[in-house]
């Protein structure tokens, strides 16, 4: 189960998941690959990049949408939609987290699985991400008629307007941002509709160049497909890159000396019967250094 382009870092057997776990490093780029070999016919692939945003423009979220709007090898407008139509996938999605972006797929059919993996790798490493796509997925101005007001539109902009009008989401975002104000978790990774229109196409392109690189990638495979083939597929893509240094580390939030209190507002009422209601939450940051000591 080896390939000349990869160095085997660890090889362990996990009885709990009936898997052989092989951890590799791609020699040329430093990409990390966890290859789980087992008899599960449900084959899984995922590629994840560390994408810590420095602001609340939703840059990582808009990029997640945009790379799925056409790539060099698959220059169709919506390969994602095409995939959903013809594929036998059992899972297919993409998610933006506060510090990373993940692209997982799964299928029980080997040919379908290889096809999905290829579309995903081409999408994340060689996306077209044109200015049109940025405006469509991110934000743009729209004018319905000559005397109508100029408004912001965009897939992520509209999605986040919905999120920001849900009291629960507002509470969750406020709690997280308030607990870690000096780190990337102090920002809204999904995008704050008030801040999204500050994002430029140049910043957006640069974010992709900085983080969507094999040197910043973690890949996982699992299932009953041939493990050698996994490495061959990856090297086909990764060998086209040279190793770069990526600074995507999230620093720890400095501790406070006293509790802090924040408040925010949301649109509308939680209970439409009542005219005034609110929510309260108490949050603690758990200090990882203290947990480590107790182990
Ligand atoms: Zn979205």
Tab-separated table of N, CA, C and O and ligand atoms in Angstrom, residues 61-62 64-65 94 96 155-156 159-160 190, ligand 1:
chain	number	residue	atom	x	y	z
A	61	UNK	N	-16.835	31.216	3.323
A	61	UNK	CA	-18.146	30.692	2.943
A	61	UNK	C	-18.434	30.959	1.462
A	61	UNK	O	-18.887	30.085	0.724
A	62	UNK	N	-18.139	32.184	1.011
A	62	UNK	CA	-18.377	32.539	-0.399
A	62	UNK	C	-17.473	31.698	-1.307
A	62	UNK	O	-17.882	31.237	-2.371
A	64	UNK	N	-16.353	28.686	-0.589
A	64	UNK	CA	-16.895	27.314	-0.567
A	64	UNK	C	-17.986	27.168	-1.635
A	64	UNK	O	-18.012	26.203	-2.392
A	65	UNK	N	-18.865	28.159	-1.733
A	65	UNK	CA	-19.918	28.124	-2.765
A	65	UNK	C	-19.302	28.219	-4.161
A	65	UNK	O	-19.712	27.520	-5.074
A	94	UNK	N	-20.562	20.381	1.198
A	94	UNK	CA	-19.388	21.191	1.503
A	94	UNK	C	-19.782	22.061	2.678
A	94	UNK	O	-20.924	22.521	2.755
A	96	UNK	N	-18.522	25.174	5.574
A	96	UNK	CA	-17.588	26.163	6.090
A	96	UNK	C	-17.715	26.184	7.608
A	96	UNK	O	-18.802	26.408	8.135
A	155	UNK	N	-25.994	34.934	-3.335
A	155	UNK	CA	-26.450	33.688	-2.719
A	155	UNK	C	-26.075	33.649	-1.238
A	155	UNK	O	-26.924	33.415	-0.375
A	156	UNK	N	-24.801	33.904	-0.926
A	156	UNK	CA	-24.372	33.865	0.474
A	156	UNK	C	-24.956	35.052	1.246
A	156	UNK	O	-25.395	34.899	2.385
A	159	UNK	N	-28.441	34.093	2.034
A	159	UNK	CA	-28.446	32.995	3.004
A	159	UNK	C	-28.149	33.535	4.411
A	159	UNK	O	-28.814	33.166	5.381
A	160	UNK	N	-27.152	34.420	4.518
A	160	UNK	CA	-26.748	34.919	5.828
A	160	UNK	C	-27.764	35.910	6.391
A	160	UNK	O	-27.890	36.048	7.603
A	190	UNK	N	-19.419	32.616	8.431
A	190	UNK	CA	-20.479	32.542	7.427
A	190	UNK	C	-20.658	33.868	6.710
A	190	UNK	O	-20.977	33.911	5.533
B	1	LIG	ZN1	-23.856	28.588	2.225
